[in-house]
Amino acid sequence: MPECQYCGKWFRTKRGLKQHITKAHTTEIPFSGRVLDPTTFDFLGAMERREERRKRRKKGPLW
Ligand SMILES: [Zn+2]
């Protein structure tokens, strides 16, 4: 499944992911079009979501 590299959300289709990035992670700049907006990035949330999935897959700590 495609995963948003900016906030860790998962999408069923690549198109859904693309739409999400356009809607959630870009901002409209006059005369330049849409550009990525770093203030919308949620790397911490992405890390937490990744961790959650890891925990769900394997029970207990890995070490
Ligand atoms: Zn995202």
PDB file of C-alpha atoms and ligand atoms in Angstrom:
ATOM      1  CA  MET A   1       0.000   0.000   0.000  1.00  0.00           C
ATOM      2  CA  PRO A   2       1.315   3.460  -0.810  1.00  0.00           C
ATOM      3  CA  GLU A   3       2.267   5.450   2.245  1.00  0.00           C
ATOM      4  CA  CYS A   4       2.467   9.208   2.538  1.00  0.00           C
ATOM      5  CA  GLN A   5       6.110  10.044   3.109  1.00  0.00           C
ATOM      6  CA  TYR A   6       5.161  13.243   4.883  1.00  0.00           C
ATOM      7  CA  CYS A   7       2.702  12.080   7.518  1.00  0.00           C
ATOM      8  CA  GLY A   8       2.691   8.278   7.344  1.00  0.00           C
ATOM      9  CA  LYS A   9      -0.920   7.834   6.299  1.00  0.00           C
ATOM     10  CA  TRP A  10      -1.747   4.841   4.174  1.00  0.00           C
ATOM     11  CA  PHE A  11      -3.808   4.875   1.033  1.00  0.00           C
ATOM     12  CA  ARG A  12      -5.475   2.187  -0.971  1.00  0.00           C
ATOM     13  CA  THR A  13      -4.375   3.609  -4.296  1.00  0.00           C
ATOM     14  CA  LYS A  14      -1.471   5.641  -5.601  1.00  0.00           C
ATOM     15  CA  ARG A  15      -4.008   8.134  -6.879  1.00  0.00           C
ATOM     16  CA  GLY A  16      -5.510   8.544  -3.442  1.00  0.00           C
ATOM     17  CA  LEU A  17      -2.052   9.222  -2.063  1.00  0.00           C
ATOM     18  CA  LYS A  18      -1.349  11.779  -4.761  1.00  0.00           C
ATOM     19  CA  GLN A  19      -4.619  13.547  -4.085  1.00  0.00           C
ATOM     20  CA  HIS A  20      -3.899  13.559  -0.368  1.00  0.00           C
ATOM     21  CA  ILE A  21      -0.432  15.069  -0.883  1.00  0.00           C
ATOM     22  CA  THR A  22      -1.821  17.740  -3.157  1.00  0.00           C
ATOM     23  CA  LYS A  23      -4.599  18.568  -0.717  1.00  0.00           C
ATOM     24  CA  ALA A  24      -2.737  18.235   2.559  1.00  0.00           C
ATOM     25  CA  HIS A  25       0.911  18.938   1.902  1.00  0.00           C
ATOM     26  CA  THR A  26       1.081  21.576  -0.793  1.00  0.00           C
ATOM     27  CA  THR A  27       0.292  25.218  -0.809  1.00  0.00           C
ATOM     28  CA  GLU A  28      -0.602  27.514  -3.680  1.00  0.00           C
ATOM     29  CA  ILE A  29       2.031  30.104  -4.465  1.00  0.00           C
ATOM     30  CA  PRO A  30       1.028  32.908  -6.794  1.00  0.00           C
ATOM     31  CA  PHE A  31       2.649  32.524 -10.221  1.00  0.00           C
ATOM     32  CA  SER A  32       4.514  29.392  -9.122  1.00  0.00           C
ATOM     33  CA  GLY A  33       1.663  26.941  -8.750  1.00  0.00           C
ATOM     34  CA  ARG A  34       1.506  24.339  -6.017  1.00  0.00           C
ATOM     35  CA  VAL A  35       4.596  23.615  -3.963  1.00  0.00           C
ATOM     36  CA  LEU A  36       5.210  21.327  -1.018  1.00  0.00           C
ATOM     37  CA  ASP A  37       4.513  22.983   2.310  1.00  0.00           C
ATOM     38  CA  PRO A  38       6.926  21.725   4.973  1.00  0.00           C
ATOM     39  CA  THR A  39       4.731  23.083   7.773  1.00  0.00           C
ATOM     40  CA  THR A  40       2.194  20.359   6.976  1.00  0.00           C
ATOM     41  CA  PHE A  41       4.726  17.559   7.346  1.00  0.00           C
ATOM     42  CA  ASP A  42       4.231  15.294  10.330  1.00  0.00           C
ATOM     43  CA  PHE A  43       7.313  13.116  10.550  1.00  0.00           C
ATOM     44  CA  LEU A  44       6.762  12.435  14.227  1.00  0.00           C
ATOM     45  CA  GLY A  45       3.238  11.242  13.534  1.00  0.00           C
ATOM     46  CA  ALA A  46       4.556   9.144  10.676  1.00  0.00           C
ATOM     47  CA  MET A  47       7.094   7.564  12.976  1.00  0.00           C
ATOM     48  CA  GLU A  48       4.454   6.852  15.589  1.00  0.00           C
ATOM     49  CA  ARG A  49       2.131   5.304  13.029  1.00  0.00           C
ATOM     50  CA  ARG A  50       4.961   3.162  11.721  1.00  0.00           C
ATOM     51  CA  GLU A  51       5.779   2.083  15.264  1.00  0.00           C
ATOM     52  CA  GLU A  52       2.129   1.246  15.890  1.00  0.00           C
ATOM     53  CA  ARG A  53       1.996  -0.997  12.869  1.00  0.00           C
ATOM     54  CA  ARG A  54       5.206  -2.706  13.903  1.00  0.00           C
ATOM     55  CA  LYS A  55       3.840  -3.365  17.374  1.00  0.00           C
ATOM     56  CA  ARG A  56       0.613  -4.742  15.991  1.00  0.00           C
ATOM     57  CA  ARG A  57       2.442  -7.108  13.674  1.00  0.00           C
ATOM     58  CA  LYS A  58       4.819  -8.490  16.272  1.00  0.00           C
ATOM     59  CA  LYS A  59       3.723  -8.770  19.835  1.00  0.00           C
ATOM     60  CA  GLY A  60       6.128  -7.505  22.436  1.00  0.00           C
ATOM     61  CA  PRO A  61       9.459  -5.752  22.049  1.00  0.00           C
ATOM     62  CA  LEU A  62      11.896  -6.926  19.414  1.00  0.00           C
ATOM     63  CA  TRP A  63      14.829  -7.076  21.764  1.00  0.00           C
TER      64      TRP A  63
HETATM   65 ZN    ZN B   1       0.310  12.995   4.238  1.00  0.00          ZN
END
